[in-house]
Coordinates of C-alpha atoms and ligand atoms in Angstrom, one line a residue:
X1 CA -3.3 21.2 -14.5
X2 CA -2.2 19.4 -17.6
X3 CA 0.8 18.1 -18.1
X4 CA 3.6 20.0 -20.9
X5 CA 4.9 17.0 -21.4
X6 CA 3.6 14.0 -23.7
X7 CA 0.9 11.9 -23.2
X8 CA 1.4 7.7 -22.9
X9 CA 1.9 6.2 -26.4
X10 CA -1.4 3.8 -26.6
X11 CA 0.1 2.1 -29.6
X12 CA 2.1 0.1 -27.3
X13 CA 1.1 -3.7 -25.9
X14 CA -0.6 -1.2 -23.1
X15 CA -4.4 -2.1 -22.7
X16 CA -4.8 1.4 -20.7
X17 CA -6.8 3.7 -22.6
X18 CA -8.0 6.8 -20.8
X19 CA -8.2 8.8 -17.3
X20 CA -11.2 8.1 -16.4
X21 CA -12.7 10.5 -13.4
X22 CA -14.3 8.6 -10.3
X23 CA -16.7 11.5 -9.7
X24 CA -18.6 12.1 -13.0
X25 CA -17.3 10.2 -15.6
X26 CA -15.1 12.6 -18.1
X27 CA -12.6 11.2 -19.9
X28 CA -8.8 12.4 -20.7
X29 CA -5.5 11.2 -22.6
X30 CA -3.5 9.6 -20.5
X31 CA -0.9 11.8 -19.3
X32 CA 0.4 13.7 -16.3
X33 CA -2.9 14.8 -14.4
X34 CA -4.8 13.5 -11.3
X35 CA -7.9 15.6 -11.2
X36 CA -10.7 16.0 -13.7
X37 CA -10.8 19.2 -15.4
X38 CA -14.8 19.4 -14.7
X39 CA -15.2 18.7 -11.4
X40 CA -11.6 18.0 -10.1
X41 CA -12.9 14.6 -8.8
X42 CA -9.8 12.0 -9.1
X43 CA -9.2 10.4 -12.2
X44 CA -8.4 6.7 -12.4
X45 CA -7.0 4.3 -15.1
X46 CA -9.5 3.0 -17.7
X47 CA -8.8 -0.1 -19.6
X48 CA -9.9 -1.8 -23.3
X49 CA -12.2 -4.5 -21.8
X50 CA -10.7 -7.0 -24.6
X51 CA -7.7 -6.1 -23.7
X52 CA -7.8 -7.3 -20.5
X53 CA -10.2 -10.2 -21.1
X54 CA -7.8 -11.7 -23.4
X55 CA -5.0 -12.4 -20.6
X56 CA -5.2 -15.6 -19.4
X57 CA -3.3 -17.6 -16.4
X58 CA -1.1 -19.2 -18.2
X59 CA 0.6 -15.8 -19.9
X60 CA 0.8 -14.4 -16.1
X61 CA 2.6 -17.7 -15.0
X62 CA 4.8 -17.6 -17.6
X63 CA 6.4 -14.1 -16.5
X64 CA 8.8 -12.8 -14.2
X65 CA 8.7 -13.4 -10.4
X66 CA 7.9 -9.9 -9.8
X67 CA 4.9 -7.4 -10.8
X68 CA 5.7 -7.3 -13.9
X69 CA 4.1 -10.8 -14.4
X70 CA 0.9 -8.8 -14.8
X71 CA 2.2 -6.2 -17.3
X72 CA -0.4 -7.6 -19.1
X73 CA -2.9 -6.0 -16.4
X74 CA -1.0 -2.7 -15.9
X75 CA -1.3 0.9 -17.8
X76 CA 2.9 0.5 -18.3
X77 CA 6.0 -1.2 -18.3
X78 CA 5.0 -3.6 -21.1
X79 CA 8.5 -3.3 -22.5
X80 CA 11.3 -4.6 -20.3
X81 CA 13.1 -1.6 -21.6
X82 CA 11.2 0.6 -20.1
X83 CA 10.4 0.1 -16.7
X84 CA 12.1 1.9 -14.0
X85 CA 12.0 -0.7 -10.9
X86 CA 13.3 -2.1 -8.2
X87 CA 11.5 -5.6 -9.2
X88 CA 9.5 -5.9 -6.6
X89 CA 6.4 -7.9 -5.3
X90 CA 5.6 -12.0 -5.5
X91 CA 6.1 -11.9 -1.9
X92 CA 5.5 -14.5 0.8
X93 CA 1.3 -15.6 1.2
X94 CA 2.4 -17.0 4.6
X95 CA -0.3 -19.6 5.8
X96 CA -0.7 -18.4 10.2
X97 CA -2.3 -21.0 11.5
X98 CA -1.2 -19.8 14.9
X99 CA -2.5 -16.5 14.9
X100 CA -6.0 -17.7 13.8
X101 CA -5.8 -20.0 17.1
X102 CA -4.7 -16.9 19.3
X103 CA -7.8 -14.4 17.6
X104 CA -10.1 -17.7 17.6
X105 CA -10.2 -17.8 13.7
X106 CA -11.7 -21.1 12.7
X107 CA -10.7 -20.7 8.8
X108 CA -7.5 -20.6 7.3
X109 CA -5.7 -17.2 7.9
X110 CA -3.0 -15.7 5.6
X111 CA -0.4 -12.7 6.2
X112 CA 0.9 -11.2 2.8
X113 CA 3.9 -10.1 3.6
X114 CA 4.8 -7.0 2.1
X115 CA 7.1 -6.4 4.6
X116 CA 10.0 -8.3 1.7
X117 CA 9.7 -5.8 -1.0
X118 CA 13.2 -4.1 -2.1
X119 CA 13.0 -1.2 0.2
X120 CA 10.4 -3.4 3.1
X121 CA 7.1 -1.8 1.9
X122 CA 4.6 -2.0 -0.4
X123 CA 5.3 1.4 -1.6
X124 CA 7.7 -0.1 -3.8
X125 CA 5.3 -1.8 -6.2
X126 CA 3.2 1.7 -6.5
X127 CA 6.5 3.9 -6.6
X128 CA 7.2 1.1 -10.0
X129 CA 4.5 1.9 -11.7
X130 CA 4.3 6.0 -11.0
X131 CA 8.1 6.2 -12.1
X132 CA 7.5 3.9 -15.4
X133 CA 5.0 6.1 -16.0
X134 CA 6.8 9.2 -15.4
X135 CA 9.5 7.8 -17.9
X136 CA 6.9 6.9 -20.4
X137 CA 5.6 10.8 -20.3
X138 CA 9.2 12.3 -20.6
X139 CA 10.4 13.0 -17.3
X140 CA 13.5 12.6 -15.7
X141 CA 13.2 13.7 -12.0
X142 CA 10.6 12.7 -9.1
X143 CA 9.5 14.2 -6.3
X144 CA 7.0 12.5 -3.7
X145 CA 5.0 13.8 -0.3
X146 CA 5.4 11.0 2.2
X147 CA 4.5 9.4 5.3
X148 CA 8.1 7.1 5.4
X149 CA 7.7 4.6 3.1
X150 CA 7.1 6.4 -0.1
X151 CA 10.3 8.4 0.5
X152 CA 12.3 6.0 1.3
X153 CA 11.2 4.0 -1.6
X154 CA 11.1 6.9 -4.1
X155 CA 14.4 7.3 -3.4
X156 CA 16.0 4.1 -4.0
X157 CA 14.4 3.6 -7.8
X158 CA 15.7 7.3 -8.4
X159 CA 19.2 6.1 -7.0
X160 CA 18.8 2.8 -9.6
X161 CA 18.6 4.8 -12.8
X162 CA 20.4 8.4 -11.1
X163 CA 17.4 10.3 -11.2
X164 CA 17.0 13.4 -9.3
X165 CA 14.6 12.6 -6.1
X166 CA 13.2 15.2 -3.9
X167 CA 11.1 13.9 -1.0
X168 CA 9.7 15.6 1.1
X169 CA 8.6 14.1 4.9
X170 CA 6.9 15.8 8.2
X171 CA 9.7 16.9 10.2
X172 CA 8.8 13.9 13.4
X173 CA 9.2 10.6 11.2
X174 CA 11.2 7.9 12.6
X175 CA 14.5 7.9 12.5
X176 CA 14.9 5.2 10.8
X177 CA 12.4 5.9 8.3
X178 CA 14.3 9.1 7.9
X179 CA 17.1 6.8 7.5
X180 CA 16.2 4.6 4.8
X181 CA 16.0 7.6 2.8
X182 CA 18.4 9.7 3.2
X183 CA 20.8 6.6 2.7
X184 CA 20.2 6.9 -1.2
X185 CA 21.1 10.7 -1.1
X186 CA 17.9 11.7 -2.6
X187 CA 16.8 16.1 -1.8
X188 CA 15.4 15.1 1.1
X189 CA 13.3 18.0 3.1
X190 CA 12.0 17.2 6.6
X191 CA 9.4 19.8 7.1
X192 CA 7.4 21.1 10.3
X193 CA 3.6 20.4 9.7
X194 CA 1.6 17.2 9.5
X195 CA 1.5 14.9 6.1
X196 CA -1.3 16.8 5.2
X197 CA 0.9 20.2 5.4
X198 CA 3.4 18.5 3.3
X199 CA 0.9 17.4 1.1
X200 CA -0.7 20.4 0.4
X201 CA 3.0 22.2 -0.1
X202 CA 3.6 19.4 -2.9
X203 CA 1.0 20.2 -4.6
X204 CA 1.8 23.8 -4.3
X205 CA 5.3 23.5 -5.5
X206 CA 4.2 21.2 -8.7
X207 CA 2.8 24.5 -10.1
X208 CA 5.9 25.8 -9.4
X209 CA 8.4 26.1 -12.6
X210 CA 11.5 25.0 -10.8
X211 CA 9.4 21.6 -10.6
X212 CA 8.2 21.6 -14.1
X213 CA 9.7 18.4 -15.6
X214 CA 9.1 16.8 -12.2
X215 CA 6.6 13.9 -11.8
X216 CA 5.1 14.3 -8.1
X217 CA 4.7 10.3 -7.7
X218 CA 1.2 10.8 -6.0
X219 CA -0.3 14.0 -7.6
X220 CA 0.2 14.5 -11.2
X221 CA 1.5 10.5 -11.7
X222 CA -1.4 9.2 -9.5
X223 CA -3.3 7.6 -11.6
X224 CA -0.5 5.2 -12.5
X225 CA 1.0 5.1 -9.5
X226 CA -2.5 4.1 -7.4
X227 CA -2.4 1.3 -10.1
X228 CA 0.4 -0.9 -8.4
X229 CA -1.6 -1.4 -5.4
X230 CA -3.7 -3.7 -7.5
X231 CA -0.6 -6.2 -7.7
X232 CA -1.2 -7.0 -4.2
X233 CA -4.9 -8.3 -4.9
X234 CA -3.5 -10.6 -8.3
X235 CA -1.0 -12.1 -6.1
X236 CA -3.3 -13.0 -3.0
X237 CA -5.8 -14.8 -5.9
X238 CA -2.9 -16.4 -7.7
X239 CA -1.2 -17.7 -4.9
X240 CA -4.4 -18.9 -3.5
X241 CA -4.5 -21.0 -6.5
X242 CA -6.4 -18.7 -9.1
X243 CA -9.3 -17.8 -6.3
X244 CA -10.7 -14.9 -4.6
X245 CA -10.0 -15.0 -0.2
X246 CA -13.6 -14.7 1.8
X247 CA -12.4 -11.3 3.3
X248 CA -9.0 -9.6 3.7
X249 CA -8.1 -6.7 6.3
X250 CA -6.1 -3.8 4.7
X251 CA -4.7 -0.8 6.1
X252 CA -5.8 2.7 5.6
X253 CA -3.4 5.4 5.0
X254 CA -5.3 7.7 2.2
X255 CA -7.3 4.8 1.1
X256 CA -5.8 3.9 -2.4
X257 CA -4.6 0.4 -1.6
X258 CA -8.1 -1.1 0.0
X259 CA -9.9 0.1 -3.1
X260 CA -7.2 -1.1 -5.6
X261 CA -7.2 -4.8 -3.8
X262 CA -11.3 -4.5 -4.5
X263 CA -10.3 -3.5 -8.2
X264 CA -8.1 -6.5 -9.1
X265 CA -10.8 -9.0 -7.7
X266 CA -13.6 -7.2 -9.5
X267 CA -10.7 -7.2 -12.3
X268 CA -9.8 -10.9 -12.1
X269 CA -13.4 -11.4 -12.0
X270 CA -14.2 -9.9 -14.9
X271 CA -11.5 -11.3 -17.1
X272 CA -11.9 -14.8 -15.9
X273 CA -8.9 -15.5 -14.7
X274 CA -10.6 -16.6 -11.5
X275 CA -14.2 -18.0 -10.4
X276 CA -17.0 -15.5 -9.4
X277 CA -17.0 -15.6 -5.6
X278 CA -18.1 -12.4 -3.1
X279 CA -15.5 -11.0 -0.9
X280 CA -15.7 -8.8 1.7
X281 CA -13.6 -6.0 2.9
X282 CA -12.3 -4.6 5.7
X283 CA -10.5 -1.8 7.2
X284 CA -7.7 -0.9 9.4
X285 CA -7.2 2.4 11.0
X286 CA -4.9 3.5 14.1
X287 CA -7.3 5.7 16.4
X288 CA -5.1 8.2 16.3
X289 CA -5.6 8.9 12.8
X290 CA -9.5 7.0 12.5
X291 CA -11.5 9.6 9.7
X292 CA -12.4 6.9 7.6
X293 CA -13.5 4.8 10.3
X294 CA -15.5 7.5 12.4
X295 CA -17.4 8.0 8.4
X296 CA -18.0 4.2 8.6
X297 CA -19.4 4.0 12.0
X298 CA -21.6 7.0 11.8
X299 CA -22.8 6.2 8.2
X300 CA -21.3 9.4 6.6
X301 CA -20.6 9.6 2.6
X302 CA -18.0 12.4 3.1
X303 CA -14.9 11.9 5.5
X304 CA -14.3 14.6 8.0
X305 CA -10.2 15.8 8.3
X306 CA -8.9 14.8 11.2
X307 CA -5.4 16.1 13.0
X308 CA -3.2 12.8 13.5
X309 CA -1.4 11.6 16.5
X310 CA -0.3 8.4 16.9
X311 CA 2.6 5.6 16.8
X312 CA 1.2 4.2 13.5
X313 CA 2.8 7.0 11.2
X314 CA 2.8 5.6 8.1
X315 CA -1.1 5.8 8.1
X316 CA -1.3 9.0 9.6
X317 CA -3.4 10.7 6.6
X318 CA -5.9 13.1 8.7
X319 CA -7.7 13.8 5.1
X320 CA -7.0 10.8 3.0
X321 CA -8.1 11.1 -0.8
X322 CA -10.0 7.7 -1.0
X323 CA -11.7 8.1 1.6
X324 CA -15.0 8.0 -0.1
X325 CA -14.2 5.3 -2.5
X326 CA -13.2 3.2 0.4
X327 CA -16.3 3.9 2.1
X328 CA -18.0 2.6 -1.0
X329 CA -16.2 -0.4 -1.5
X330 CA -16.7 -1.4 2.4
X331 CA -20.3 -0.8 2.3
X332 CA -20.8 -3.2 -1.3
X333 CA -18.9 -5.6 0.0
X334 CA -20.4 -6.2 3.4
X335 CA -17.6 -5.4 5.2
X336 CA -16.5 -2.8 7.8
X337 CA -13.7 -0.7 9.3
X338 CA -12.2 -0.6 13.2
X339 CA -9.7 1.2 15.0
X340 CA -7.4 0.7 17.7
X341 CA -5.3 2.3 20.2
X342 CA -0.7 2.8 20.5
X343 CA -1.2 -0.4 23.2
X344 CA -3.1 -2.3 20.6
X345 CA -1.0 -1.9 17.8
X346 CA 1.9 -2.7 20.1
X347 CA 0.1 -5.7 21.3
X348 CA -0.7 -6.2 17.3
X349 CA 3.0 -6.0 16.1
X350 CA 4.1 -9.0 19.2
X351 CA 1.3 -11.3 18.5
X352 CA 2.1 -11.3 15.0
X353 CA 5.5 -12.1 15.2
X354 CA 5.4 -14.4 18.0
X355 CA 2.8 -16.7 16.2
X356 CA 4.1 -16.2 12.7
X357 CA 7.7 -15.3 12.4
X358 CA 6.9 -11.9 11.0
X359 CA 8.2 -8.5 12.2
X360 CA 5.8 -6.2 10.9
X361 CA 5.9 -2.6 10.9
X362 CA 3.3 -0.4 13.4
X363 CA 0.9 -0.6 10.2
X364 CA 1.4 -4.4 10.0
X365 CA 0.3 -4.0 13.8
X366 CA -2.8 -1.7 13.6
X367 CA -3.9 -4.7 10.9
X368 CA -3.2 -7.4 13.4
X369 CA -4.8 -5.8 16.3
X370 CA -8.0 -4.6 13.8
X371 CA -8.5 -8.4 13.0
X372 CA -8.7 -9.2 16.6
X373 CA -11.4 -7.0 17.1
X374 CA -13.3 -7.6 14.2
X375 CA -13.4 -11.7 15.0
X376 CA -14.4 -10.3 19.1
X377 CA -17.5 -8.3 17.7
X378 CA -18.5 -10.7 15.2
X379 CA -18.2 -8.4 12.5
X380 CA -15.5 -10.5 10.7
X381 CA -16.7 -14.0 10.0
X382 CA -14.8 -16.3 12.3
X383 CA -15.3 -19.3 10.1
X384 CA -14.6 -18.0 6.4
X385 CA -11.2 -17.6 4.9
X386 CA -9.3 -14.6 5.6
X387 CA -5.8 -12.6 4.0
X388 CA -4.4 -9.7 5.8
X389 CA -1.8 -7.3 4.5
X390 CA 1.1 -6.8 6.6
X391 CA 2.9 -3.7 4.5
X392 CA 5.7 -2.7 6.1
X393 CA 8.9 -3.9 8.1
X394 CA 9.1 -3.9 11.8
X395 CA 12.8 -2.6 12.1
X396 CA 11.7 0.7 10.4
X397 CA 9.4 1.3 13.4
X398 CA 11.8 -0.5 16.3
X399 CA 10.9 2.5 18.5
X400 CA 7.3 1.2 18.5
X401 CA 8.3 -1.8 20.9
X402 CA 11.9 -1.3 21.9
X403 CA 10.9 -0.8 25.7
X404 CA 8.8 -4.1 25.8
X405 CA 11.1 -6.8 24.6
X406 CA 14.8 -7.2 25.5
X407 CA 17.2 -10.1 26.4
X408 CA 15.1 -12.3 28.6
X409 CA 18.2 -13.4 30.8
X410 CA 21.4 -12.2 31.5
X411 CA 24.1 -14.7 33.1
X412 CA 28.2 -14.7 33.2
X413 CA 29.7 -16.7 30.3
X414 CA 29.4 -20.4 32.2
X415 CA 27.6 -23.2 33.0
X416 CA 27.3 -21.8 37.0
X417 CA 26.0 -18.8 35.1
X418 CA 23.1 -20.3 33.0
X419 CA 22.5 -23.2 36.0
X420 CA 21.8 -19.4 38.3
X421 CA 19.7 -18.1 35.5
X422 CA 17.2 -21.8 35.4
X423 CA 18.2 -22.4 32.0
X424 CA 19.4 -26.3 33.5
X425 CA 17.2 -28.1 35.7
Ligands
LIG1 C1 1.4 3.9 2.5 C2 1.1 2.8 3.5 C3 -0.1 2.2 3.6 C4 -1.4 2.6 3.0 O1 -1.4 3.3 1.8 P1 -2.6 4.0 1.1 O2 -2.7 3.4 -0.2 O3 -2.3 5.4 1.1 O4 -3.9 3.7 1.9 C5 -0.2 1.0 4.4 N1 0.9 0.5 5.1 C6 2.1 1.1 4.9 C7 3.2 0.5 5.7 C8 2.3 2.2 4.1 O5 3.5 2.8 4.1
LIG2 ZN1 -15.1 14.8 -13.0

């Protein structure tokens, strides 16, 4: 389980200090592991509580229109030097007033829009931080299980500093998921099972020697990696003017990014960098893929694998590792999780971009179409302010909706044509 390589140098600018397991506690050097040696619960980034109380707005302002503003905030990349990145994040916090209209939202409503990272996902913030890390603790090759995204952007920061990338992907993604891969030339290996199969080979194969000097970006660099997520949440709050949003609606894939948004507001909260204020969160699952939500709704602790289906496959995790924690973070915060059908996320992915302007990907329209029915069964709070996370780009999942929009006329190339057509009165 523990890593041959070295452990992260903590006499750096870093304010991480240990791993830190969620379950019971232990503590561990920070280097290459994901699961506590005691109980194999998963371990998470602790931080010096000066450290981190000691960065104030103006610092964050003052650096780069990327992630890397809160470096500050973050276990690595403190050093310019020694990031491996594709620069992302400080994307669009796009006021939809239209939306709210259409979903009867009374309060202001904002999309982040995810959807203009490097490679069109959030991934690429996450996939930042794991292969920092990964360069921090001496290794030189990555290797990722993924639902799309991850692959496709694991293997464009591998391509940036000539890495060696193996990704491996269930056989039935996309193809233009597949794609936005394969494009960088990365080992990429389509294989016949679910995510969870994959998963569970990954983790397999990291014991394996051939993959010894390999950082699996979501096992043994998951700690770090998980950490990226919590860029999302700092950006909402700083480009809400340095406050905390009433209740935002994330989607659920394994669970890491709804509990990592929580983090950075408890985070930002506790370093005062903004004013104590509740929030409440909510989740977003596709019911073909709903374990966290059926937990939720029958007030389970433990979440019970599911076998996907589904059009919403980037968040087709049928055992997601966060489950629990997201469970938790629902239930403190007063908030709750839905599902909803293939026609609701296709519904989901229209209405979004016909009232904002934003072609989201099928997870961007599971989020859509999960605010809809939280503000229809009153669970969501029609009048208070509200962000949601759209994560991913529509044209990676153009198979989701290619049968229900098309030209809307078709005329000869004159003015008899478009007169025939009604387009002149
Ligand atoms: C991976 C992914 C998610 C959710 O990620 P988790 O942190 O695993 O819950 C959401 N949306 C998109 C588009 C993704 O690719
Ligand atoms: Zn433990």
């Amino acid at each position: 389980m523990t890593s041959l390589l070295g452990a992260l140098n903590t006499a750096s600018s870093s304010p991480a200090r240990v791993l830190r397991c969620r379950n019971c506690s232990a503590e561990f050097p920070l280097i290459a592991v994901h699961a506590c040696a005691e109980c194999f619960g998963p371990l998470e980034v602790g931080y010096d509580a000066d450290a981190l109380a000691s960065v104030t707005r103006e610092q964050i302002e003052a650096g780069p229109q990327n992630i890397w503003r809160y470096a500050p905030l973050l276990p690595v990349g403190q050093n310019p030097d020694d990031r491996v990145t594709l620069n992302p994040g400080l994307t669009p916090l796009v006021r939809a007033d239209r939306l709210a209209e259409a979903i009867g939202l009374n309060a202001p409503l904002w999309v982040k829009d995810d959807s203009a990272n490097p490679t069109h996902s959030f991934k690429d913030r996450v996939v930042s931080l794991a292969l920092t890390a990964a360069k921090g603790l001496g290794y030189n090759a990555v290797a990722c299980a993924s639902t799309g995204n991850l692959a496709n952007s694991v293997a464009a920061h591998a391509a940036r500093v000539g890495w060696q990338a193996t990704v491996f992907i269930p056989s039935d993604l996309e193809p233009s998921k597949i794609l936005a891969s394969a494009i960088y030339n990365p080992r990429l290996v389509a294989v016949e099972g679910s995510y969870d199969d994959v998963n569970r080979l990954t983790s397999e194969l990291q014991e394996d020697e051939a993959f010894e000097s390999t950082a699996f970006v979501n096992q043994n660099v998951r700690p770090y990696y998980a950490e990226g997520s919590k860029t999302l949440g700092y950006e909402v709050a700083e480009q809400l003017g340095w406050r905390l949003p009433a209740q935002v609606v994330v989607p659920i894939a394994s669970g890491s990014l709804l509990t990592k948004i929580d983090k950075a507001f408890s985070e930002l909260i506790k370093g005062g960098l903004v004013a104590e204020s509740p929030w409440r969160v909510f989740g977003a699952q596709s019911a073909g893929c709903s374990p966290v939500y059926a937990a939720f709704a029958e007030g389970h602790d433990v979440v019970r694998p599911v076998k996907p289906t589904g059009i919403a496959k980037s968040l087709n995790i049928g055992n997601p590792a966060d489950g629990p924690y997201v469970l938790d973070a629902v239930r403190r915060t007063g908030g709750s999780i839905a599902a909803v059908s293939d026609d609701e996320i296709r519904d989901g992915i229209r209405l979004l971009a016909e009232t904002t302007g934003i072609f989201g990907e099928t997870a961007g329209g599971v989020t859509v179409a999960v605010l809809k029915k939280l503000v229809a069964s009153g669970e969501l709070d029609p009048n208070a302010e509200t962000v949601i996370f759209n994560t991913g780009e529509g044209l990676k999942t153009a198979d989701a909706v290619e049968n229900q929009v098309g030209p809307t006329h078709r005329i000869a190339p004159s003015l008899r044509g478009a007169r025939e057509a009604g387009l002149l009165s």
